[in-house]
Tab-separated table of N, CA and C in Angstrom:
chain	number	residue	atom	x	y	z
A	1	UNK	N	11.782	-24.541	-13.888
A	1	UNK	CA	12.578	-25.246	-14.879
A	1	UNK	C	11.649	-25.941	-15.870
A	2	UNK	N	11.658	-25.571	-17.148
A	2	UNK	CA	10.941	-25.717	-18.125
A	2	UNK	C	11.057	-27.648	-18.914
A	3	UNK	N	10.643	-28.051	-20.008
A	3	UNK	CA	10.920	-29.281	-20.102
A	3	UNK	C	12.842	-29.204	-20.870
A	4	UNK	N	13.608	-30.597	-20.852
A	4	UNK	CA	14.297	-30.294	-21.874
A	4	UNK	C	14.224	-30.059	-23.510
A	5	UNK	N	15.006	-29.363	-23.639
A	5	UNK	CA	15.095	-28.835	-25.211
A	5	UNK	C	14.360	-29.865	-26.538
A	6	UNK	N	13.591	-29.725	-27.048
A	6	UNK	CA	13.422	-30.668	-28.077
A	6	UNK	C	13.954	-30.319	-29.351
A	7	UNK	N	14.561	-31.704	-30.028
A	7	UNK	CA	14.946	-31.956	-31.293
A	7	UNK	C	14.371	-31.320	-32.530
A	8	UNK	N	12.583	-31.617	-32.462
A	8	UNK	CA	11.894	-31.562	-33.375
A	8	UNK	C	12.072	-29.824	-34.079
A	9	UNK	N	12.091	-29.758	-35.636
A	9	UNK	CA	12.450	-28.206	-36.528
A	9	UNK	C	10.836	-28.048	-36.614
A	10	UNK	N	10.845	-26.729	-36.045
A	10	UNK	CA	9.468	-26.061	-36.789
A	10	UNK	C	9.609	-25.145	-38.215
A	11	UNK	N	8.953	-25.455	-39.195
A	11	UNK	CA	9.346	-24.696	-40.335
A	11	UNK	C	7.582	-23.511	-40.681
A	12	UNK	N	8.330	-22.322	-40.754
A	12	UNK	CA	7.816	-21.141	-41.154
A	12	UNK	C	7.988	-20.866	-42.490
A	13	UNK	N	7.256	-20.828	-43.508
A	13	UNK	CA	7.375	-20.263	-44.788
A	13	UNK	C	6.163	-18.894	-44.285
A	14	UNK	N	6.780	-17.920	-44.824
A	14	UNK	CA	6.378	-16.499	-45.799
A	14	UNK	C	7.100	-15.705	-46.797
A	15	UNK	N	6.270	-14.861	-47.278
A	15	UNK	CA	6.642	-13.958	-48.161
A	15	UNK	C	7.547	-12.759	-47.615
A	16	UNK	N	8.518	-12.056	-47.758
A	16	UNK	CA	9.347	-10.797	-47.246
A	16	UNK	C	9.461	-9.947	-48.343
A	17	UNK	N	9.853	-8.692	-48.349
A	17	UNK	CA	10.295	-8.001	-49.119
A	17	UNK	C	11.740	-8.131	-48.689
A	18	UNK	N	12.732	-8.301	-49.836
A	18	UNK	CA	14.318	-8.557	-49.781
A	18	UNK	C	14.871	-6.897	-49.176
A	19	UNK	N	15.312	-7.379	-47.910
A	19	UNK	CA	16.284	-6.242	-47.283
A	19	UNK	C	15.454	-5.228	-46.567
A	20	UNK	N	14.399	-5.334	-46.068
A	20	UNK	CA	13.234	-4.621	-45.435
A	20	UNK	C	13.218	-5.559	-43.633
A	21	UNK	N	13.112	-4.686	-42.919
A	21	UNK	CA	12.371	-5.380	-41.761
A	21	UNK	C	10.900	-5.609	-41.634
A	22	UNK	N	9.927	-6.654	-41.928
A	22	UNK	CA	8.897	-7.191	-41.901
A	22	UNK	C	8.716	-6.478	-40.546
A	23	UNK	N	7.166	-5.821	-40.465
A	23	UNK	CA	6.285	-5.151	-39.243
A	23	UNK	C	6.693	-6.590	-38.355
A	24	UNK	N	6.752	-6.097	-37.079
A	24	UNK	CA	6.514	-6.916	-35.919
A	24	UNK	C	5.377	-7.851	-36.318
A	25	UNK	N	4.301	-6.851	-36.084
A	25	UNK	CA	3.012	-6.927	-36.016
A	25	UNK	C	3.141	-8.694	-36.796
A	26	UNK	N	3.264	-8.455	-38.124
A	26	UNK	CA	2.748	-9.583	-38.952
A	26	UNK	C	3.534	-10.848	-38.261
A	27	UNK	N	4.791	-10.542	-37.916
A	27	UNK	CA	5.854	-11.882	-37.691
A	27	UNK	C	5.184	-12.405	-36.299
A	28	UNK	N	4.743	-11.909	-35.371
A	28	UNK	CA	4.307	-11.839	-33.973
A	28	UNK	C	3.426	-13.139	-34.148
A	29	UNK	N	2.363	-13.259	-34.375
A	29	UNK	CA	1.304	-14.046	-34.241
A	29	UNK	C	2.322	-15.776	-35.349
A	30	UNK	N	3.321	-15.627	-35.880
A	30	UNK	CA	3.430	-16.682	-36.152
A	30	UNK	C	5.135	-16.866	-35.532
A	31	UNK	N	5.953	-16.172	-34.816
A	31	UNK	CA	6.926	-16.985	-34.194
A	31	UNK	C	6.724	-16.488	-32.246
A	32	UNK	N	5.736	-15.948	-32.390
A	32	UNK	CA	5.338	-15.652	-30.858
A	32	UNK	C	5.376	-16.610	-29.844
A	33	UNK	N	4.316	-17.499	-30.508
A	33	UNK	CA	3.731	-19.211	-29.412
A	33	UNK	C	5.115	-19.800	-29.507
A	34	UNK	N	6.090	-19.527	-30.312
A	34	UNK	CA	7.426	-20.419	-29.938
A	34	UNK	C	8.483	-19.703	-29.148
A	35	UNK	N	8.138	-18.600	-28.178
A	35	UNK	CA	8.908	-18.191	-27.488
A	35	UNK	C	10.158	-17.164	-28.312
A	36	UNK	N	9.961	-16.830	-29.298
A	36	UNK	CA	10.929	-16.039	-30.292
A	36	UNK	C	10.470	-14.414	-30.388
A	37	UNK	N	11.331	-13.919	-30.506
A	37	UNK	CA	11.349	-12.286	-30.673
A	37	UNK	C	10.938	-12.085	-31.881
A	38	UNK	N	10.191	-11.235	-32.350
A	38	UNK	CA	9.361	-11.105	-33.877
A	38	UNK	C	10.330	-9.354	-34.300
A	39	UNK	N	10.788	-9.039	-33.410
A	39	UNK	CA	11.935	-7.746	-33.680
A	39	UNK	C	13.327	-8.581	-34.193
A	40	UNK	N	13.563	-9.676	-33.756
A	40	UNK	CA	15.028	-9.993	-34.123
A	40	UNK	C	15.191	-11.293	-35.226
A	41	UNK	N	13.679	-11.587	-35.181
A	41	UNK	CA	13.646	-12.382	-36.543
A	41	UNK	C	13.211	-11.453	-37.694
A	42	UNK	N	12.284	-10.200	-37.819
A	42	UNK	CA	12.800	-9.414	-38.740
A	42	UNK	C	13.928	-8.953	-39.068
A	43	UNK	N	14.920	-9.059	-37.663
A	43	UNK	CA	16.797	-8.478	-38.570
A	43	UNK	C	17.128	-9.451	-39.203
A	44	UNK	N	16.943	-10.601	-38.187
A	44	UNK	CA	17.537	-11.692	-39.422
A	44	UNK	C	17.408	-12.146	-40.669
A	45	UNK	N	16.171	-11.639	-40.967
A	45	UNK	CA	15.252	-12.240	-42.149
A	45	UNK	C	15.973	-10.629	-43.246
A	46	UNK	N	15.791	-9.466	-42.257
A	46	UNK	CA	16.507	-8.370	-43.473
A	46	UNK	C	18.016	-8.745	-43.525
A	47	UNK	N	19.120	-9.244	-43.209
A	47	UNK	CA	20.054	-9.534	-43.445
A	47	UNK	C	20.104	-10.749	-44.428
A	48	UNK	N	19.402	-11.750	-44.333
A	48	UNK	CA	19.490	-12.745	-45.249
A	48	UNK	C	19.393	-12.323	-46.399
A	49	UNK	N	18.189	-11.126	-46.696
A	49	UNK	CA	17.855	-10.817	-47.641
A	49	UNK	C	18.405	-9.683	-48.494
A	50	UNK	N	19.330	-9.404	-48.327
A	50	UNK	CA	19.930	-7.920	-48.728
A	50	UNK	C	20.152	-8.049	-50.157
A	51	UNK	N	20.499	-9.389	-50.540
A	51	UNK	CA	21.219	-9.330	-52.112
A	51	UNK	C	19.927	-8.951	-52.866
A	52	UNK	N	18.778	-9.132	-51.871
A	52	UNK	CA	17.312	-9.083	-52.732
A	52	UNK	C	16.361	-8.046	-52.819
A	53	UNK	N	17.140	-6.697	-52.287
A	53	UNK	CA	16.231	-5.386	-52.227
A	53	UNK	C	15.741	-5.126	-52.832
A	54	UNK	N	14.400	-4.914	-52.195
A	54	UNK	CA	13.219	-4.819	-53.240
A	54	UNK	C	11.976	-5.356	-54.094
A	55	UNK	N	12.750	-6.886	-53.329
A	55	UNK	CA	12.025	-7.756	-54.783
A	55	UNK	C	11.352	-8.454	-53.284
A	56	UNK	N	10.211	-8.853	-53.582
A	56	UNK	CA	9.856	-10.372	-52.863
A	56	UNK	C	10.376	-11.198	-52.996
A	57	UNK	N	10.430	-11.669	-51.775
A	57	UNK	CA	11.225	-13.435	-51.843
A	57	UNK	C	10.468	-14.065	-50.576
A	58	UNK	N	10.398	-15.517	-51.100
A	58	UNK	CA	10.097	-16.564	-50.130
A	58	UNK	C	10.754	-16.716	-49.019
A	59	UNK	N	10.506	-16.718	-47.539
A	59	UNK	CA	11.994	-16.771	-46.585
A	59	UNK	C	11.030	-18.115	-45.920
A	60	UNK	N	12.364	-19.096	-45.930
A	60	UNK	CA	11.415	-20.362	-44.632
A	60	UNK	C	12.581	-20.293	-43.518
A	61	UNK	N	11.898	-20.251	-42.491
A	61	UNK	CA	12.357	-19.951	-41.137
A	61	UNK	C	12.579	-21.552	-40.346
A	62	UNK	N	13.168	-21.908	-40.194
A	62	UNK	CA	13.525	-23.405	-39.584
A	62	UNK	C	14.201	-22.760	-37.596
A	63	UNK	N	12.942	-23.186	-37.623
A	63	UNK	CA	13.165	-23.075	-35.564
A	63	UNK	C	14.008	-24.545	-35.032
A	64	UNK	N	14.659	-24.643	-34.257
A	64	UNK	CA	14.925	-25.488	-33.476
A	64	UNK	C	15.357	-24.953	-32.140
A	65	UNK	N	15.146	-25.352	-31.379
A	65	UNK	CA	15.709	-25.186	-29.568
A	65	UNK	C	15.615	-23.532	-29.772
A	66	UNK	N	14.301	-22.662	-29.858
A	66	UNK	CA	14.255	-21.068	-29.819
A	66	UNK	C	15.411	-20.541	-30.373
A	67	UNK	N	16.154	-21.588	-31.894
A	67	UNK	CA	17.286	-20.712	-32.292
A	67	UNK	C	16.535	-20.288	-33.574
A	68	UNK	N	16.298	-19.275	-34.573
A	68	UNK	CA	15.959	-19.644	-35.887
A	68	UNK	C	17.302	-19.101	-37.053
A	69	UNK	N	16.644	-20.048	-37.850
A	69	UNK	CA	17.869	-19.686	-39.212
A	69	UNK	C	16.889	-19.898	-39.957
A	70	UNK	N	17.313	-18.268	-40.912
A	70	UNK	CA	16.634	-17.668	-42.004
A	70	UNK	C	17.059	-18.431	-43.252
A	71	UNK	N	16.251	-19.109	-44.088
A	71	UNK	CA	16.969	-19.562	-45.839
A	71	UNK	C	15.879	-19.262	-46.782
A	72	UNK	N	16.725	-19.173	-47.737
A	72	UNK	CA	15.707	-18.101	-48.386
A	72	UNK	C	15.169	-18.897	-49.693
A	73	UNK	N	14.317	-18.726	-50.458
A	73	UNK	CA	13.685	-19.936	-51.222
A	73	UNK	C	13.020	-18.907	-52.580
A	74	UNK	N	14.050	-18.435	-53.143
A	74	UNK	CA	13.671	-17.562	-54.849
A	74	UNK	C	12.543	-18.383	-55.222
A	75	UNK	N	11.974	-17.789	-55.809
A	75	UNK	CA	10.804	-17.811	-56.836
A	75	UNK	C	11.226	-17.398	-58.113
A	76	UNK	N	11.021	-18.013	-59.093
A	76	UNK	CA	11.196	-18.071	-60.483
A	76	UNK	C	11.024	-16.276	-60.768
A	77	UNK	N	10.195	-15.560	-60.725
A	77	UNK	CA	9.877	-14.638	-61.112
A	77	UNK	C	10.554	-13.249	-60.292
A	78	UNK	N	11.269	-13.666	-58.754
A	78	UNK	CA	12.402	-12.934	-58.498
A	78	UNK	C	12.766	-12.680	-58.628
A	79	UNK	N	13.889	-14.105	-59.644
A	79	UNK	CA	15.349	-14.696	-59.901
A	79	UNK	C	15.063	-14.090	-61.443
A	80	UNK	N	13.894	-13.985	-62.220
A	80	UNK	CA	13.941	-12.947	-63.507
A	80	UNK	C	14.039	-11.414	-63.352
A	81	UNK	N	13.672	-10.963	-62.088
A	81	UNK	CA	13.718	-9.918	-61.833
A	81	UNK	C	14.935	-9.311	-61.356
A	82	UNK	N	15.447	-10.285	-60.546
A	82	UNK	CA	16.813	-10.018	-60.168
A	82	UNK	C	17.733	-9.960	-61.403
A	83	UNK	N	17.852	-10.944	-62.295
A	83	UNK	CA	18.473	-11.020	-63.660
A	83	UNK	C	18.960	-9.868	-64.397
A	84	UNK	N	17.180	-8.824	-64.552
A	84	UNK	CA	17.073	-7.681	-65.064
A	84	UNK	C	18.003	-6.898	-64.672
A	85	UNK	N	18.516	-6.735	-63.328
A	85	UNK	CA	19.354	-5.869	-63.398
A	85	UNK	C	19.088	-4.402	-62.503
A	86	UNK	N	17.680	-4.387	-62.112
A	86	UNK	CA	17.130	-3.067	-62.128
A	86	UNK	C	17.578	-2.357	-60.666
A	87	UNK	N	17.693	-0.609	-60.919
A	87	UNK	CA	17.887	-0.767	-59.632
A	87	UNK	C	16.889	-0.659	-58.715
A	88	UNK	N	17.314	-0.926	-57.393
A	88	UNK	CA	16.616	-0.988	-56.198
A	88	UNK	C	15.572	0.033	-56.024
A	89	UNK	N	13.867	-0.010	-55.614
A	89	UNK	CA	13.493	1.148	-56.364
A	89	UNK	C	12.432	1.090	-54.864
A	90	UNK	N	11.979	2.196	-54.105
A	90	UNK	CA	10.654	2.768	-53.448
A	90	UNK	C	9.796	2.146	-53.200
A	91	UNK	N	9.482	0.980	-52.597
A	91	UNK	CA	8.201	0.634	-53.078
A	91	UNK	C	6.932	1.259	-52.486
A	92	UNK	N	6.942	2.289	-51.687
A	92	UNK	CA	5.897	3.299	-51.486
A	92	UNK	C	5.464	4.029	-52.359
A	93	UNK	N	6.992	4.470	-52.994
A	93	UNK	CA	6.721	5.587	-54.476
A	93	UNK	C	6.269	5.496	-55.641
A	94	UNK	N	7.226	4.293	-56.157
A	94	UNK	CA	7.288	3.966	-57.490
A	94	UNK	C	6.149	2.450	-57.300
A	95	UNK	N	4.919	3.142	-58.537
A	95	UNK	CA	4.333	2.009	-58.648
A	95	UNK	C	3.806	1.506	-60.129
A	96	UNK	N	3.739	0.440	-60.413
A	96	UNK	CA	3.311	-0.035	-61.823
A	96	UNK	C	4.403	-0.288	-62.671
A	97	UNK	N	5.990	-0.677	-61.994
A	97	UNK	CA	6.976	0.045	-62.860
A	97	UNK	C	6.981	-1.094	-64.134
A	98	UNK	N	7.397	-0.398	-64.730
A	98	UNK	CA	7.654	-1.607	-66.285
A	98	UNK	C	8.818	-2.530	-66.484
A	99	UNK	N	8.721	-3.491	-66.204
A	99	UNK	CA	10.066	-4.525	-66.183
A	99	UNK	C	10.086	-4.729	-67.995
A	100	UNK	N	10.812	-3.893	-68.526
A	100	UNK	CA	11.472	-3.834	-70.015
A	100	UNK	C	12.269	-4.066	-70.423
A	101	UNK	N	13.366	-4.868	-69.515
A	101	UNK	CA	14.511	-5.052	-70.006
A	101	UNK	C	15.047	-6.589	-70.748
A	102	UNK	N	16.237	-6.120	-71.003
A	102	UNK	CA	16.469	-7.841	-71.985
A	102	UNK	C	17.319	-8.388	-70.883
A	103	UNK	N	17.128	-9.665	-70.874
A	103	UNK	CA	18.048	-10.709	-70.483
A	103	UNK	C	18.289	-11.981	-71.735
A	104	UNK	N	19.866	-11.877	-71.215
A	104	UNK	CA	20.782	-13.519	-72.214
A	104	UNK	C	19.656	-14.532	-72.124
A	105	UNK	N	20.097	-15.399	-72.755
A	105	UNK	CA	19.090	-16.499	-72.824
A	105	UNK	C	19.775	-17.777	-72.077
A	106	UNK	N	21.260	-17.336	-71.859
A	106	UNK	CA	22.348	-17.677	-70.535
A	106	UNK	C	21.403	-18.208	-68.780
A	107	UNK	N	21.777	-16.928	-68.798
A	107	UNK	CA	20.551	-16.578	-67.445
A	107	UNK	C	19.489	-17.406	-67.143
A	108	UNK	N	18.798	-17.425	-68.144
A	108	UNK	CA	17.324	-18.040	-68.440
A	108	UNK	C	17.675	-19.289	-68.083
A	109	UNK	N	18.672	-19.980	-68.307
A	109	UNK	CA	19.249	-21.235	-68.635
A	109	UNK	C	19.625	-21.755	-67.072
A	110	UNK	N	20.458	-20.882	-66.147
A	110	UNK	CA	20.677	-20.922	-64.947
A	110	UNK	C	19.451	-20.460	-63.978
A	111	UNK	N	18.906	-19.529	-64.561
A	111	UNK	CA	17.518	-20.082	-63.412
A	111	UNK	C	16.637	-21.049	-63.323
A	112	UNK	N	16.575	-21.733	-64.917
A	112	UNK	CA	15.929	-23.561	-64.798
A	112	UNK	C	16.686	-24.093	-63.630
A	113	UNK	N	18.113	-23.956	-64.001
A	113	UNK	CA	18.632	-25.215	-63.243
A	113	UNK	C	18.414	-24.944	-61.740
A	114	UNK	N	18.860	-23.281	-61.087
A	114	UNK	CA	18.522	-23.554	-60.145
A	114	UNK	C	16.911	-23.988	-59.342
A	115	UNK	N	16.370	-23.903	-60.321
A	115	UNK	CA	14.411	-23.615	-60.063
A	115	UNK	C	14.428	-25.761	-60.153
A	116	UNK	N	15.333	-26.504	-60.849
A	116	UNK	CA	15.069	-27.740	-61.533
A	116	UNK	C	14.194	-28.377	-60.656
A	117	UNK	N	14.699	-28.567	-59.056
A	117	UNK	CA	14.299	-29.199	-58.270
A	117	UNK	C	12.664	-29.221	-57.460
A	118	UNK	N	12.304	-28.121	-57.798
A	118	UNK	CA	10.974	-27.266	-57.688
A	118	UNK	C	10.060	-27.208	-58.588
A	119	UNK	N	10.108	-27.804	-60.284
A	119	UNK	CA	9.663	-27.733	-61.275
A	119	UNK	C	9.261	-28.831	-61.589
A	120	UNK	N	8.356	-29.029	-62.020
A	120	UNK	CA	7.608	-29.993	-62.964
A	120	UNK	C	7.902	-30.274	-64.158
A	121	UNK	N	8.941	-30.072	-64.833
A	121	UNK	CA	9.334	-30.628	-66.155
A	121	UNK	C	10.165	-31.703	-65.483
A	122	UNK	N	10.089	-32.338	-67.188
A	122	UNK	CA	10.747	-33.578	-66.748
A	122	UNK	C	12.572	-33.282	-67.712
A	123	UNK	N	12.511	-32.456	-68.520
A	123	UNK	CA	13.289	-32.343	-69.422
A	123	UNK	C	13.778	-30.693	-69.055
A	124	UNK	N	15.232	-29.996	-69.289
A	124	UNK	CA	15.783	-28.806	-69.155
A	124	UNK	C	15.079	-27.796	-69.832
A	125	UNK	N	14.796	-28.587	-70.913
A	125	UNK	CA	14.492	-27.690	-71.989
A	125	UNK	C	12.853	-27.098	-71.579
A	126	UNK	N	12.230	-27.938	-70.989
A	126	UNK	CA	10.618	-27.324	-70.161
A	126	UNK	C	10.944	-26.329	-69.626
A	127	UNK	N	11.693	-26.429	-68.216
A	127	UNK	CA	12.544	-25.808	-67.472
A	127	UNK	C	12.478	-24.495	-67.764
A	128	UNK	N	13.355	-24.519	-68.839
A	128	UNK	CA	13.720	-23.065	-69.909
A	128	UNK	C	12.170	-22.449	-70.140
A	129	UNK	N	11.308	-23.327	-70.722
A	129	UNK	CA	10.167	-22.903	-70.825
A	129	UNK	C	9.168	-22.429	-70.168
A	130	UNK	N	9.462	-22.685	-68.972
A	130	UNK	CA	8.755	-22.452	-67.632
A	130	UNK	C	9.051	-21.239	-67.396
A	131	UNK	N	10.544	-20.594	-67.023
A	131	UNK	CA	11.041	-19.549	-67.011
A	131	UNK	C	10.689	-18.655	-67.839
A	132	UNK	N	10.357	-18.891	-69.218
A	132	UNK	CA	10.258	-17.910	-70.291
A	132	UNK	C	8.397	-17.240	-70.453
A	133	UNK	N	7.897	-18.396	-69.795
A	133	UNK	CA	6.728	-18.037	-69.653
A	133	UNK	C	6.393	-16.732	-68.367
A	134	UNK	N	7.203	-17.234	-67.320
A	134	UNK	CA	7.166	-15.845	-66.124
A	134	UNK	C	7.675	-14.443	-67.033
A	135	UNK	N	9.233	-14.672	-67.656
A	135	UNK	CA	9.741	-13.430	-68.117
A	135	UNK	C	8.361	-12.609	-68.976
A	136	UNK	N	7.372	-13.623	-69.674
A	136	UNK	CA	6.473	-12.765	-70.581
A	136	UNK	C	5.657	-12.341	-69.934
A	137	UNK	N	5.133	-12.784	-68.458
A	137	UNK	CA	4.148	-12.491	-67.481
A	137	UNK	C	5.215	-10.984	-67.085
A	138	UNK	N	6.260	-11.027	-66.764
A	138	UNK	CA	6.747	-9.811	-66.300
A	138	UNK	C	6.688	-8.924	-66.858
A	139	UNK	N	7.361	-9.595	-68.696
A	139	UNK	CA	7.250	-8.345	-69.857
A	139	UNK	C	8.437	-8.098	-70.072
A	140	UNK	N	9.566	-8.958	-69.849
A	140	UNK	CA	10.817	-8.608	-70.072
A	140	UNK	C	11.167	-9.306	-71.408
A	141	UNK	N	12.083	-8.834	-72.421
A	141	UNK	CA	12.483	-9.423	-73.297
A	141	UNK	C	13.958	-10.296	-73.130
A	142	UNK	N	13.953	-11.110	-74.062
A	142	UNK	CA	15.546	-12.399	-73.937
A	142	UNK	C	15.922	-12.400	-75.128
A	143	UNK	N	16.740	-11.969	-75.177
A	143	UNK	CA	18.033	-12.094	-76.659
A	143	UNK	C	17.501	-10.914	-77.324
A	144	UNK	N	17.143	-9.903	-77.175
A	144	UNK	CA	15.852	-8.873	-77.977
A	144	UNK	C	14.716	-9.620	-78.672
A	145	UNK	N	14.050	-10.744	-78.074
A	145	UNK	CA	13.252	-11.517	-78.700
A	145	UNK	C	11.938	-11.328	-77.662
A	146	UNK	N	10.875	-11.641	-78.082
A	146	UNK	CA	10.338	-12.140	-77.177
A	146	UNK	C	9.816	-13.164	-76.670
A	147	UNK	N	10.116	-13.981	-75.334
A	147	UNK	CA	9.660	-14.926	-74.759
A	147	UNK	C	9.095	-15.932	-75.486
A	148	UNK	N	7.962	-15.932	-76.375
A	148	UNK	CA	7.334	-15.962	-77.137
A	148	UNK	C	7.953	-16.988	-78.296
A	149	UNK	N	8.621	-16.282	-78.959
A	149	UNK	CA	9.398	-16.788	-80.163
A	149	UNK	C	10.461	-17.374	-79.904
A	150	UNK	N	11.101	-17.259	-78.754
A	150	UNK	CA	11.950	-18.278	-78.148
A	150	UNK	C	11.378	-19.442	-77.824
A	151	UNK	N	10.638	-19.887	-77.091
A	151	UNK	CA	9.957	-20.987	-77.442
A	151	UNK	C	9.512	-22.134	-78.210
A	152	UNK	N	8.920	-21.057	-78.952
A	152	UNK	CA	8.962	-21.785	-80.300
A	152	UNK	C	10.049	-21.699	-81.030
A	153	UNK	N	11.107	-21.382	-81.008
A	153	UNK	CA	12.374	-21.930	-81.474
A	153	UNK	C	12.706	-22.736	-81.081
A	154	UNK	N	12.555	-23.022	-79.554
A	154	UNK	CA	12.787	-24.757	-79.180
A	154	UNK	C	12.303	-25.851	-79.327
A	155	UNK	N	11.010	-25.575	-79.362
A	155	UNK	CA	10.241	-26.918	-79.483
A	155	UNK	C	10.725	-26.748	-81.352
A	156	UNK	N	11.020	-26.155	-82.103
A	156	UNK	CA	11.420	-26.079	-83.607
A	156	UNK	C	12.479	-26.753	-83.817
A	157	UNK	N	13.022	-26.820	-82.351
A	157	UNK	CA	14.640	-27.035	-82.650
A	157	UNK	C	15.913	-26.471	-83.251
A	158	UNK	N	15.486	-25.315	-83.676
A	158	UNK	CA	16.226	-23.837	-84.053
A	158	UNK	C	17.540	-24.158	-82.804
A	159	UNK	N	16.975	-23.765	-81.265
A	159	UNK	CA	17.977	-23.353	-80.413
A	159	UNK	C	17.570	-24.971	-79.418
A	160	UNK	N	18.876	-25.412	-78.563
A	160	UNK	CA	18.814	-26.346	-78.221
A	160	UNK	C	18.876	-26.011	-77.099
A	161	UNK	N	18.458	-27.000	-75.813
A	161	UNK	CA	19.103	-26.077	-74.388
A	161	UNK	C	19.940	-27.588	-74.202
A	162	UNK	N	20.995	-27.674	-73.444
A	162	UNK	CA	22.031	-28.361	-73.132
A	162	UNK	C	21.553	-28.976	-71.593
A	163	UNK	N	21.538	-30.131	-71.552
A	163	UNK	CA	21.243	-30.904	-70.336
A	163	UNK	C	22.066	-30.780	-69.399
A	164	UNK	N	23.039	-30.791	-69.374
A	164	UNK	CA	24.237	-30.666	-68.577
A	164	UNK	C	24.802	-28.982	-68.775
């Protein structure tokens, strides 16, 4: 008879590919020493992740009493990728692919907010800017503009972003 159950959450952050079962292998050496199956925290972790095939995403794993629950923690440059639209693509096959597509400047607007809490601006309108800087790292265009010139339309005051 082992000790009783403790209270205390162990938290696991890694990287997953959305809707993939992560190798044993890798999950093993970090939910092993806690008595957890590294086969059934990869299902869980591919079920959490399904809306996200394909893309990387952050997954943090919160252990308590050898139960775990998977939550999943987007990254700015996901949540642009996800935006795009694209479909679900090989990632054995297809490599180098070109993220070319346009996104609203809508979008852009709702991934500040959800990113707000995680970000270093102090103002929405950074926010926006923060975001627009990944979309140009990706290479995607917003409004048929690019990244770029949106920007500087804000700090111009051309386009406003709305606080609320």
């Amino acid at each position: 008879m082992g000790p009783p159950p403790s209270d205390d959450v162990k938290i696991i952050t890694m990287r997953a590919v959305g809707g993939e079962i992560g190798s044993a292998a890798t999950l093993a050496p970090k939910v092993g020493p806690l008595g957890l199956s590294p086969k059934k925290i990869g299902e869980d972790i591919k079920a959490a992740t399904l809306d996200w095939k394909g893309l990387k995403v952050t997954v943090k794993l919160l252990i308590q009493n050898r139960q775990a629950k998977v939550e999943l923690v987007p990254s700015a440059s996901s949540m642009v990728m996800k935006a795009l639209k694209e479909p679900p693509r090989d990632r054995k096959k297809d490599k180098d692919i070109k993220h070319d597509g346009n996104i609203e400047l809508d979008e852009i607007i709702e991934i500040a907010r959800v990113m707000r809490p995680r970000s270093f601006s102090k103002t929405l309108a950074n926010g926006v800017k923060e975001i627009l800087g990944t979309a140009h790292s990706i290479g995607c265009t917003i409004n048929n503009e690019h990244p770029q010139d949106i920007m500087g339309k804000i700090d111009s005051g051309e386009i406003t972003i709305p606080e609320k």
